[in-house]
Amino acid sequence: MADVAERAGVSVSTVSRTLRGMSTVSPEARLRVEQAARDLEFVVSRQASSLVTGRTGNVAVLAPTLSSWFVGCVLQGLSTQLSGAGLDLLIYPVAELAERKAFFERLPARRNADALMVLSFDLTEEETARLDGLGMPVVYVSRKVEGRPSVYVDDVAGGRTATRHLLTLGHRRIAYLCGRRSDGFTYSSRQRRTGCLQALAEAGTEPALVREVPHGRRAALEAIGDLTTLSDPPTAVFAETDELALDLLTALREARIQVPDQLSVSGFDDHPVAEWAGLTTVAQDPVSLGTVAGGLVTELIADPDADPAPHRELPLRFIPRASTVSPGR
Amino acid sequence: MADVAERAGVSVSTVSRTLRGMSTVSPEARLRVEQAARDLEFVVSRQASSLVTGRTGNVAVLAPTLSSWFVGCVLQGLSTQLSGAGLDLLIYPVAELAERKAFFERLPARRNADALMVLSFDLTEEETARLDGLGMPVVYVSRKVEGRPSVYVDDVAGGRTATRHLLTLGHRRIAYLCGRRSDGFTYSSRQRRTGCLQALAEAGTEPALVREVPHGRRAALEAIGDLTTLSDPPTAVFAETDELALDLLTALREARIQVPDQLSVSGFDDHPVAEWAGLTTVAQDPVSLGTVAGGLVTELIADPDADPAPHRELPLRFIPRASTVSPGR
DNA sequence: TTGAAAGCGCTAACAC
DNA sequence: GTGTTAGCGCTTTCAA
């Protein structure tokens, strides 16, 4: 920066002010500084400036994975929003329980970011409390947390809607399938299950058969085998996500069980492939989730006196398709 | 850090040395410092230490999108590898040409990261040269660049293999479909097309019909309409990626064109849904791509005297499935 | 093995 | 409007 100052024939303060777009710089000085900075290909060191301002310009994101469609879309929306605000995205994927513990022990984000976004995790009370003490805004995404900034959909209502649809078609024996993960990426899953059980209770039907399915095709196949060999097997299944539902569809084909004639299948998310697969689903828009969360966190960083716990709920939309029909048809 | 020093009854130098694991600290001092740091929940500020060491502990990634399966998997592998080395992932998604230009004008990574990873882009000579002058290791992923560190698959060979398969089945009229993007995320696409054309030339067949398909179902539908109304329509298509192929399958169903009876379709990637869709494809492992690239960049950061342009090629595997059969069957 | 002290590159308060 | 200067929190000589 000293080089730029010298080349422009001004002091470093003027360079600093110019480069931060402050208005207290004369047009001539500004012009010369900008030219000099360009000539020298000068970029301000964030490390140095954050040392004095206390702001890093980074937003940390705690994500359960990077390879799922849902998470990718959320991050996409988030980054679009943040880059507009001049903030960079620092990503901490924590797939394993061990990584998660390590993250909470070291809390590496502590001094390296201006805010933390927590994606989808079903954190413990203790972990949440830990984050409260972090001294920076923490925004929960795809997850409603009382008293903390959150952006989410109503997963309970979504689960209820999908289940009511199956009930309306005439199904009475309904299974709820959720993915099993070691790290507890199951907040939405729990909520959707709650909605499912609520709908069944309302209808006075027997409660859902709940099964956890580890990731992968083999597990899906086993789960299917398990369900169909019951004395009174389900006629419909509601899967936590479309990705799980698609695994199921593959397994069902392998097991030569016709969908929807022998078994109706509903998913959740409206994954791009769901349309092609003719999968009944509850659509949400993860990109918007990210965008809205990004806007929220930007506000919270800029204005520490803002509403400390704003909530934003995004809409769901039920989409019936070919994978669900009346039983015994 | 001063607080820790006081609490442990030592100087800040000793604290610093202890926390960086240097051996020149007496066991007693080390113990006291570690205890004090734990009591105070102290974490060293990266901003401050990088100011003096010149290393930021960040790796910047230039990615075309975050919502594609391929990119998500690469980032997943990358982050696993990097977090093991204590490095954080800073992500710069540049979807639009304008964003890309902005990135290259400001090169925000310049002082904010220890290395840059470039994902899949078909950069211009000028852009590559620009990155050469960045003064940090630049690793190209899913992209072979002569004279620079690169991790990639042989897309030309992959394109050749898929096309030869179609030729062997008896197809003579073959279309190559690639996505169209404003920002030039087309390096692999170009290579695969080259492989496709090579195979056709070898076979002495007429050259491929090449079509660019903007993202989305409507565009896929139009492309299909365009191809099938030709006087001599293709009997097989080879799509740049499975995601594009799946869009095509949806469009073909809408257009009531039977796959594979009326049209064979091959993809590229082995997306998880490809198996369920019965899509013939060329499989690659993007997670490994990320892992290997992460290992490479870690080495380059740690040892500036290492081989300045290591190349790592990862394998491809052809997987024939139900979507490709002999024509006119 | 330890401590004192000199910066790393920048911002912000203050004086001009 | 502009320059001077005192740190921000750390690492790293250099001496002890």
XYZ file of C-alpha atoms (C1' of nucleotides) in Angstrom:
690
model
C 0.000 0.000 0.000
C 2.968 2.217 0.664
C 4.060 1.640 -2.936
C 0.699 2.758 -4.214
C 0.837 5.813 -2.006
C 4.244 6.752 -3.292
C 3.306 6.221 -6.920
C 0.184 8.316 -6.477
C 2.047 10.940 -4.526
C -0.250 10.750 -1.501
C -0.191 9.212 1.959
C -1.240 5.687 2.816
C -4.301 7.046 4.585
C -5.550 8.524 1.362
C -4.935 5.260 -0.416
C -6.780 3.368 2.267
C -9.688 5.791 2.190
C -9.888 5.680 -1.570
C -9.792 1.936 -1.770
C -12.587 1.687 0.751
C -14.709 4.102 -1.213
C -14.887 6.773 1.435
C -16.212 10.099 0.294
C -13.624 12.244 2.007
C -11.158 12.026 -0.847
C -10.724 14.636 -3.526
C -11.549 13.490 -7.045
C -8.016 14.151 -8.271
C -6.424 12.142 -5.486
C -8.906 9.346 -6.001
C -8.110 9.158 -9.682
C -4.384 9.020 -9.122
C -4.712 6.372 -6.422
C -6.940 4.202 -8.547
C -4.540 4.421 -11.436
C -1.559 3.583 -9.262
C -3.369 0.656 -7.674
C -4.206 -0.672 -11.108
C -0.663 -0.247 -12.359
C 0.708 -2.121 -9.390
C -2.114 -4.708 -9.437
C -2.586 -3.918 -5.817
C -5.151 -5.756 -3.699
C -5.776 -4.924 -0.050
C -4.744 -7.676 2.331
C -7.795 -8.842 4.157
C -5.642 -10.329 6.851
C -4.157 -6.962 7.675
C -7.320 -4.945 7.507
C -9.294 -7.456 9.503
C -6.658 -7.293 12.166
C -7.617 -3.726 12.848
C -11.306 -3.646 11.916
C -12.078 -6.928 13.572
C -14.038 -8.019 10.516
C -12.787 -10.821 8.334
C -15.084 -10.573 5.357
C -15.733 -14.307 5.609
C -18.877 -16.219 6.401
C -18.366 -19.771 7.624
C -20.814 -22.489 6.657
C -21.180 -25.728 8.546
C -22.583 -28.240 6.071
C -23.262 -31.970 6.437
C -22.017 -32.721 2.922
C -21.291 -30.941 -0.313
C -22.424 -33.601 -2.697
C -26.159 -33.536 -2.162
C -28.407 -31.627 -4.499
C -30.084 -29.813 -1.658
C -26.900 -28.565 -0.024
C -25.385 -27.581 -3.358
C -28.384 -25.444 -4.192
C -28.423 -23.762 -0.797
C -24.738 -22.910 -1.115
C -25.309 -21.637 -4.595
C -27.984 -19.221 -3.426
C -25.939 -18.249 -0.422
C -22.802 -17.466 -2.348
C -24.665 -15.396 -4.907
C -26.082 -13.289 -2.148
C -22.858 -13.002 -0.173
C -20.588 -12.143 -3.058
C -22.890 -9.219 -3.728
C -22.113 -8.027 -0.211
C -18.380 -8.555 -0.655
C -18.311 -11.523 1.671
C -16.452 -14.754 1.004
C -17.682 -18.241 1.724
C -15.664 -20.472 3.998
C -16.967 -24.017 3.940
C -16.644 -26.574 6.701
C -18.192 -29.886 5.725
C -18.674 -32.187 8.661
C -19.822 -35.563 7.413
C -18.804 -37.668 10.362
C -19.768 -37.398 13.971
C -16.068 -37.312 14.807
C -15.489 -34.321 12.524
C -18.423 -32.631 14.086
C -17.054 -33.131 17.555
C -13.691 -31.846 16.393
C -15.346 -28.806 14.895
C -17.084 -27.988 18.133
C -13.971 -28.549 20.149
C -11.814 -26.283 18.110
C -14.497 -24.028 16.687
C -12.111 -22.973 13.969
C -14.592 -20.445 12.732
C -14.171 -18.547 15.953
C -11.870 -15.890 14.683
C -11.889 -16.553 11.003
C -15.383 -15.426 10.078
C -17.923 -12.723 10.817
C -20.835 -15.104 11.021
C -21.651 -18.792 10.990
C -24.376 -20.519 9.039
C -25.512 -23.924 10.217
C -27.052 -26.064 7.544
C -29.707 -28.653 8.400
C -28.062 -30.082 11.483
C -30.023 -31.376 14.362
C -27.673 -29.958 16.961
C -27.809 -30.796 20.620
C -28.794 -28.160 23.151
C -25.225 -28.055 24.275
C -23.888 -27.465 20.808
C -26.395 -24.710 20.201
C -25.403 -23.070 23.465
C -21.796 -23.353 22.418
C -22.544 -21.475 19.234
C -24.471 -18.812 21.136
C -21.279 -18.012 22.975
C -19.324 -17.610 19.790
C -19.757 -13.860 19.746
C -20.921 -13.733 16.143
C -24.264 -14.064 14.406
C -25.265 -17.694 13.878
C -27.946 -18.348 11.290
C -29.726 -21.681 11.104
C -30.723 -22.767 7.627
C -33.315 -25.414 6.819
C -33.874 -25.581 10.526
C -36.103 -23.614 12.846
C -34.512 -22.757 16.170
C -36.447 -20.717 18.675
C -34.777 -17.498 19.642
C -32.190 -17.680 16.871
C -32.169 -16.430 13.310
C -33.556 -19.217 11.117
C -34.618 -19.767 7.546
C -36.676 -22.860 6.929
C -39.722 -24.536 5.463
C -42.519 -26.143 7.423
C -41.359 -29.729 7.227
C -44.104 -30.923 9.545
C -46.780 -29.513 7.263
C -44.987 -30.993 4.270
C -44.967 -34.439 5.848
C -48.619 -34.063 6.717
C -49.561 -33.046 3.191
C -47.789 -35.951 1.550
C -49.296 -38.416 4.005
C -52.809 -37.017 3.670
C -52.462 -37.453 -0.059
C -51.686 -41.133 0.447
C -54.595 -41.464 2.880
C -56.944 -39.771 0.442
C -55.934 -42.281 -2.195
C -57.056 -44.988 0.214
C -53.787 -46.183 1.699
C -53.970 -47.315 5.308
C -50.689 -49.069 5.766
C -47.975 -46.465 5.203
C -44.214 -46.616 5.822
C -41.965 -43.652 6.503
C -38.378 -44.078 5.360
C -35.545 -41.834 6.378
C -31.836 -41.893 5.723
C -29.585 -42.876 8.567
C -26.464 -40.876 9.109
C -23.898 -41.039 11.833
C -23.870 -37.315 12.322
C -27.477 -36.458 12.832
C -28.391 -34.702 9.594
C -31.910 -35.533 10.526
C -33.688 -32.432 11.660
C -35.914 -32.199 8.599
C -36.312 -35.923 8.665
C -37.656 -35.864 12.192
C -40.040 -33.059 11.346
C -41.377 -34.792 8.259
C -41.920 -37.925 10.240
C -43.832 -35.938 12.825
C -46.075 -34.579 10.079
C -46.612 -38.065 8.737
C -47.590 -39.423 12.130
C -49.911 -36.469 12.729
C -51.791 -37.124 9.506
C -52.169 -40.802 10.350
C -53.384 -39.981 13.840
C -55.937 -37.520 12.466
C -57.213 -40.221 10.170
C -57.418 -42.668 13.049
C -55.212 -45.033 11.104
C -52.507 -47.195 12.549
C -49.169 -45.425 13.009
C -46.546 -45.448 10.289
C -43.936 -48.131 9.974
C -40.723 -46.169 10.421
C -37.517 -47.494 8.914
C -34.067 -46.011 8.765
C -32.151 -46.654 5.581
C -28.397 -46.166 5.496
C -27.138 -44.562 2.330
C -26.838 -46.663 -0.808
C -28.681 -49.082 -2.973
C -28.011 -52.229 -1.003
C -29.507 -50.746 2.117
C -32.536 -49.612 0.152
C -32.935 -53.134 -1.159
C -32.761 -54.570 2.339
C -35.284 -52.090 3.645
C -37.645 -53.025 0.838
C -37.177 -56.717 1.517
C -37.836 -56.080 5.156
C -41.082 -54.244 4.518
C -42.548 -56.518 1.871
C -42.086 -59.664 3.887
C -44.184 -58.313 6.727
C -47.429 -60.194 7.279
C -49.283 -56.967 6.628
C -46.976 -55.027 4.258
C -47.400 -51.337 3.511
C -49.068 -50.238 0.296
C -47.298 -46.893 0.252
C -44.018 -45.391 1.402
C -43.114 -41.797 2.097
C -39.385 -41.165 1.774
C -37.634 -38.348 3.572
C -36.003 -37.040 0.379
C -36.266 -37.564 -3.347
C -32.742 -38.883 -3.391
C -33.757 -41.633 -0.996
C -36.950 -42.215 -2.980
C -34.901 -42.655 -6.153
C -32.699 -45.204 -4.412
C -35.878 -46.989 -3.420
C -37.219 -46.940 -6.946
C -34.023 -48.562 -8.145
C -34.236 -51.204 -5.428
C -37.900 -51.846 -6.147
C -37.177 -52.434 -9.792
C -34.438 -54.828 -8.835
C -36.883 -56.610 -6.536
C -39.465 -56.666 -9.362
C -42.019 -54.738 -7.385
C -44.116 -52.488 -9.601
C -44.440 -48.808 -8.765
C -47.108 -47.581 -8.358
C -49.266 -50.683 -8.931
C -47.871 -52.720 -6.056
C -46.431 -49.878 -4.032
C -46.936 -46.108 -4.093
C -43.887 -43.929 -3.416
C -43.716 -40.289 -2.398
C -40.573 -38.225 -1.945
C -39.684 -34.727 -0.714
C -37.712 -31.860 -2.317
C -38.540 -31.932 -6.019
C -35.104 -32.922 -7.131
C -34.630 -32.240 -10.870
C -34.854 -35.956 -11.601
C -38.138 -36.337 -9.719
C -40.093 -35.060 -12.697
C -38.505 -37.537 -15.047
C -39.026 -40.319 -12.537
C -42.697 -39.339 -12.182
C -42.159 -39.070 -8.452
C -44.853 -37.508 -6.278
C -43.153 -35.028 -4.026
C -43.257 -31.922 -1.848
C -41.298 -29.195 -3.600
C -39.065 -26.696 -1.884
C -36.608 -24.227 -3.351
C -33.204 -24.625 -1.735
C -31.635 -21.864 -3.803
C -34.076 -19.389 -2.262
C -33.327 -20.820 1.138
C -29.704 -19.894 0.533
C -30.495 -16.494 -0.887
C -32.765 -15.528 1.972
C -30.298 -16.818 4.535
C -27.542 -14.874 2.832
C -29.573 -11.690 3.018
C -30.307 -12.309 6.647
C -26.717 -12.875 7.623
C -25.579 -9.821 5.713
C -28.032 -7.697 7.687
C -26.957 -9.215 10.969
C -23.309 -8.557 10.251
C -23.925 -5.001 9.151
C -26.265 -4.115 11.981
C -25.610 -5.798 15.322
C -28.674 -4.088 16.774
C -31.039 -5.713 14.309
C -33.707 -8.143 15.410
C -31.614 -10.844 17.052
C -33.842 -13.715 16.050
C -35.608 -13.100 12.760
C -37.425 -16.071 11.285
C -38.152 -16.563 7.612
C -40.389 -19.374 6.466
C -40.373 -20.382 2.828
C -43.255 -22.080 1.029
C -43.719 -25.721 0.089
C -45.724 -26.983 -2.843
C -47.186 -30.464 -3.154
C -46.755 -32.080 -6.573
C -48.667 -35.315 -7.210
C -47.208 -37.432 -9.968
C -47.462 -40.967 -11.316
C -45.691 -42.767 -8.480
C -48.713 -42.637 -6.161
C -52.106 -44.228 -6.946
C -54.902 -45.920 -5.009
C -53.899 -49.251 -3.511
C -54.870 -52.550 -5.081
C -55.409 -51.051 -8.461
C -2.538 -14.483 23.705
C -1.206 -12.107 26.288
C -3.929 -13.364 28.641
C -2.823 -16.926 28.152
C 0.776 -15.934 28.748
C -0.101 -14.200 31.964
C -2.226 -17.060 33.204
C 0.513 -19.568 32.421
C 3.172 -17.328 33.892
C 5.268 -17.242 30.731
C 5.907 -14.844 27.875
C 3.851 -14.603 24.704
C 6.761 -16.067 22.768
C 6.512 -19.241 24.770
C 2.776 -19.385 24.240
C 3.221 -18.915 20.535
C 5.877 -21.601 20.346
C 3.804 -24.025 22.371
C 0.678 -23.514 20.335
C 2.557 -24.147 17.125
C 4.005 -27.357 18.493
C 7.612 -26.296 18.472
C 9.980 -28.540 20.350
C 11.941 -25.814 22.049
C 9.563 -25.568 24.963
C 10.077 -27.234 28.299
C 7.456 -29.851 29.208
C 6.353 -27.908 32.290
C 5.859 -24.665 30.382
C 4.028 -26.518 27.628
C 1.666 -28.095 30.110
C 0.863 -24.816 31.802
C 0.303 -23.030 28.505
C -1.977 -25.745 27.199
C -4.027 -25.653 30.344
C -4.314 -21.880 30.276
C -5.300 -21.882 26.602
C -8.003 -24.427 27.314
C -9.291 -22.497 30.309
C -9.535 -19.335 28.264
C -10.861 -21.140 25.167
C -8.130 -19.419 23.304
C -7.714 -19.830 19.559
C -4.933 -18.078 17.653
C -6.103 -15.486 15.187
C -5.317 -16.578 11.674
C -5.500 -13.011 10.508
C -2.742 -11.967 12.841
C -0.454 -14.904 12.307
C -0.824 -14.806 8.561
C 0.145 -11.184 8.632
C 3.586 -12.181 9.781
C 4.025 -15.631 8.261
C 2.540 -14.671 4.920
C 0.441 -17.823 4.903
C -3.301 -17.575 5.189
C -4.310 -21.189 5.718
C -6.922 -20.792 2.997
C -7.213 -22.451 -0.379
C -9.373 -20.618 -2.899
C -11.491 -22.569 -5.359
C -12.844 -21.093 -8.552
C -15.921 -23.147 -9.410
C -18.473 -22.752 -12.201
C -21.395 -23.680 -9.960
C -22.065 -25.349 -6.653
C -25.243 -27.137 -7.526
C -23.989 -29.762 -9.940
C -23.326 -33.267 -8.735
C -19.869 -33.299 -10.245
C -18.700 -30.072 -8.620
C -20.237 -31.034 -5.280
C -18.323 -34.310 -5.244
C -15.034 -32.678 -6.203
C -15.423 -30.134 -3.422
C -16.315 -32.887 -1.033
C -13.110 -34.758 -1.775
C -11.094 -31.589 -1.741
C -12.338 -30.408 1.594
C -11.773 -33.771 3.225
C -8.186 -33.684 2.103
C -7.575 -30.055 2.980
C -9.116 -30.117 6.409
C -6.684 -32.881 7.237
C -3.901 -30.454 6.404
C -5.447 -27.669 8.460
C -6.440 -25.677 5.407
C -9.779 -23.963 4.919
C -11.778 -23.847 1.718
C -12.674 -20.473 0.289
C -15.154 -20.791 -2.540
C -15.605 -18.396 -5.445
C -18.435 -19.534 -7.675
C -18.429 -17.761 -11.018
C -21.509 -18.748 -12.944
C -21.679 -15.810 -15.300
C -19.149 -14.507 -17.729
C -19.431 -11.130 -16.039
C -18.570 -12.604 -12.651
C -15.652 -14.346 -14.210
C -14.359 -11.149 -15.716
C -14.786 -9.446 -12.373
C -12.864 -12.211 -10.672
C -9.973 -11.878 -13.063
C -9.942 -8.133 -12.788
C -9.838 -8.087 -9.051
C -8.267 -11.487 -8.429
C -9.535 -11.361 -4.860
C -7.737 -14.554 -4.066
C -4.417 -12.838 -4.538
C -3.648 -12.170 -0.935
C -6.377 -14.125 0.659
C -5.260 -17.671 -0.033
C -2.137 -19.804 -0.271
C -3.196 -21.495 -3.461
C -5.902 -21.439 -6.079
C -7.743 -24.379 -7.561
C -9.448 -23.913 -10.887
C -12.321 -26.262 -11.518
C -13.233 -27.352 -15.060
C -12.934 -23.956 -16.721
C -11.812 -23.588 -20.257
C -9.732 -20.497 -19.532
C -8.246 -18.304 -22.205
C -4.476 -18.112 -22.655
C -4.578 -14.669 -21.169
C -6.465 -15.784 -18.086
C -4.058 -18.647 -17.541
C -1.127 -16.286 -17.880
C -2.780 -13.997 -15.404
C -2.980 -16.820 -12.896
C 0.641 -17.757 -13.507
C 1.591 -14.337 -12.230
C -0.410 -14.738 -9.087
C 2.570 -15.813 -7.068
C 0.881 -18.867 -5.609
C 0.379 -22.457 -6.719
C -2.513 -22.822 -9.132
C -3.914 -26.323 -9.592
C -6.209 -27.165 -12.483
C -8.837 -29.765 -11.710
C -10.776 -31.751 -14.301
C -8.625 -29.988 -16.835
C -5.218 -30.793 -18.249
C -2.995 -27.787 -18.729
C 0.511 -28.263 -20.062
C 3.199 -27.002 -17.752
C 0.833 -26.536 -14.816
C -0.263 -28.854 -12.017
C -3.378 -30.660 -13.214
C -5.650 -33.470 -12.108
C -7.946 -34.836 -14.767
C -9.394 -37.765 -16.664
C -8.865 -38.509 -20.335
C -12.062 -36.995 -21.672
C -11.012 -37.563 -25.264
C -10.607 -41.282 -24.650
C -13.929 -41.321 -22.804
C -15.707 -39.694 -25.714
C -14.045 -42.138 -28.082
C -15.082 -45.143 -26.010
C -18.723 -44.112 -25.786
C -18.879 -43.383 -29.503
C -17.162 -46.615 -30.486
C -19.736 -48.432 -28.416
C -22.507 -46.790 -30.442
C -20.679 -47.603 -33.681
C -20.230 -51.208 -32.652
C -23.959 -51.428 -32.033
C -24.437 -50.388 -35.665
C -25.252 -46.696 -35.344
C -23.986 -44.504 -38.167
C -25.853 -41.298 -37.588
C -24.779 -40.013 -34.170
C -25.409 -36.668 -32.478
C -23.199 -35.092 -29.818
C -25.031 -32.854 -27.379
C -23.341 -30.474 -24.997
C -24.631 -27.917 -22.541
C -24.275 -24.292 -23.468
C -23.115 -21.891 -20.832
C -22.217 -18.262 -21.017
C -19.037 -18.718 -19.072
C -17.241 -21.438 -20.926
C -17.556 -24.389 -18.574
C -16.839 -26.465 -21.591
C -13.351 -27.828 -21.402
C -14.432 -31.413 -20.800
C -17.221 -30.939 -23.265
C -14.816 -29.969 -26.016
C -12.573 -32.891 -25.242
C -15.390 -35.386 -25.252
C -16.580 -34.031 -28.554
C -13.079 -34.453 -29.938
C -13.087 -38.080 -28.852
C -16.475 -38.581 -30.438
C -15.343 -37.114 -33.756
C -12.148 -39.180 -33.665
C -14.094 -42.402 -33.293
C -16.398 -41.480 -36.146
C -13.452 -40.564 -38.359
C -11.749 -43.880 -37.571
C -14.891 -45.677 -38.595
C -15.090 -43.647 -41.789
C -18.591 -42.591 -40.828
C -20.061 -39.182 -41.401
C -19.174 -36.638 -38.695
C -21.350 -36.133 -35.660
C -24.237 -33.721 -35.565
C -23.178 -31.343 -32.837
C -25.822 -29.413 -30.932
C -25.549 -27.078 -27.969
C -28.343 -27.313 -25.451
C -28.893 -24.504 -22.958
C -29.774 -25.705 -19.501
C -33.316 -26.820 -18.774
C -36.016 -29.075 -20.033
C -37.481 -26.777 -22.631
C -34.157 -26.423 -24.382
C -33.733 -30.185 -24.340
C -37.141 -30.562 -25.896
C -36.281 -28.096 -28.636
C -33.005 -29.819 -29.366
C -34.816 -33.119 -29.675
C -37.423 -31.602 -31.957
C -34.657 -30.124 -34.032
C -32.854 -33.435 -34.444
C -35.827 -35.670 -35.131
C -37.207 -33.480 -37.875
C -34.010 -33.750 -39.894
C -34.429 -35.611 -43.168
C -31.851 -38.113 -41.937
C -32.252 -38.067 -38.144
C -29.689 -39.569 -35.780
C -30.311 -42.987 -34.257
C -28.141 -42.297 -31.231
C -27.058 -39.340 -29.117
C -24.050 -38.955 -26.879
C -24.610 -36.330 -24.204
C -21.773 -34.457 -22.553
C -22.962 -35.304 -19.043
C -25.479 -37.585 -17.384
C -27.368 -34.577 -16.121
C -27.887 -33.413 -19.680
C -28.761 -36.969 -20.718
C -31.408 -37.128 -17.999
C -32.908 -33.861 -19.221
C -32.985 -35.426 -22.657
C -34.691 -38.556 -21.399
C -37.401 -36.420 -19.846
C -37.817 -34.452 -23.071
C -37.886 -37.633 -25.145
C -40.636 -39.071 -23.032
C -42.593 -35.885 -23.408
C -42.074 -36.088 -27.152
C -43.165 -39.751 -27.056
C -39.928 -41.020 -28.492
C -38.985 -44.424 -27.109
C -35.542 -44.927 -25.578
C -33.717 -47.040 -26.622
C -35.974 -48.422 -29.361
C -36.220 -45.257 -31.401
C -33.158 -43.505 -30.051
C -30.131 -44.691 -28.082
C -28.738 -42.343 -25.443
C -25.343 -42.355 -23.776
C -24.187 -40.009 -21.023
C -20.949 -39.301 -19.157
C -20.094 -39.251 -15.414
C -22.090 -42.066 -13.822
C -24.315 -39.808 -11.811
C -26.076 -41.780 -9.033
C -29.349 -41.633 -10.940
C -27.782 -43.036 -14.100
C -28.063 -46.563 -12.790
C -31.731 -46.199 -12.004
C -32.339 -44.574 -15.373
C -30.517 -47.437 -17.086
C -28.258 -44.907 -18.729
C -25.160 -46.064 -20.582
C -22.297 -43.899 -19.422
C -18.588 -43.347 -18.877
C -17.933 -43.366 -15.159
C -15.486 -41.115 -13.406
C -14.953 -40.531 -9.697
C -15.133 -36.816 -8.913
C -14.535 -37.346 -5.208
C -11.142 -38.849 -6.013
C -10.472 -35.995 -8.354
C -10.945 -33.676 -5.398
C -8.923 -35.807 -3.020
C -5.983 -36.112 -5.374
C -6.080 -32.418 -6.198
C -6.192 -31.625 -2.495
C -3.137 -33.748 -1.859
C -1.323 -32.085 -4.715
C -2.041 -28.569 -3.573
C -1.038 -29.392 -0.017
C 2.336 -30.581 -1.283
C 2.800 -27.532 -3.441
C 2.049 -25.198 -0.571
C 4.337 -27.032 1.822
C 7.214 -27.392 -0.591
C 7.691 -24.591 -3.116
C 10.574 -26.499 -4.665
C 8.438 -29.485 -5.570
C 7.814 -30.477 -9.161
C 6.153 -27.343 -10.497
C 3.836 -29.106 -12.918
C 2.819 -32.540 -11.679
C 0.054 -34.226 -13.629
C -2.293 -36.852 -12.265
C -4.620 -38.724 -14.551
C -7.522 -40.653 -13.067
C -9.225 -43.620 -14.705
C -12.515 -43.805 -16.581
C -14.738 -46.850 -16.825
C -17.297 -47.479 -19.532
C -20.652 -48.801 -18.304
C -23.090 -50.042 -20.933
C -26.700 -50.074 -19.792
C -30.168 -50.361 -21.260
C -30.336 -46.955 -22.927
C -28.197 -48.007 -25.871
C -29.122 -50.819 -28.306
C -28.673 -51.554 -31.997
C -30.644 -49.209 -34.243
C -33.940 -50.224 -35.826
C -34.626 -52.898 -33.297
C 14.822 -22.870 27.060
C 13.042 -18.296 27.479
C 11.862 -13.189 27.000
C 12.076 -8.498 24.800
C 11.232 -6.131 20.925
C 10.699 -5.249 16.076
C 7.672 -5.433 12.684
C 3.835 -7.860 9.224
C -0.014 -4.346 6.298
C -3.513 -2.087 7.416
C -7.237 1.335 9.720
C -8.745 5.060 12.601
C -8.143 8.801 15.669
C -6.247 13.017 15.675
C -3.984 17.035 14.108
C -3.314 19.985 10.471
C -9.098 16.827 2.471
C -4.920 14.998 3.888
C -0.926 13.274 6.601
C 1.037 11.303 11.029
C 0.903 7.910 14.156
C -0.494 4.338 17.307
C -1.756 0.037 17.498
C -4.628 -4.677 15.861
C -2.421 -10.016 17.523
C 0.747 -12.499 16.204
C 5.757 -14.583 14.781
C 10.523 -14.237 14.775
C 15.040 -12.678 15.279
C 18.310 -11.704 18.853
C 20.163 -11.823 23.526
C 20.244 -13.677 27.660
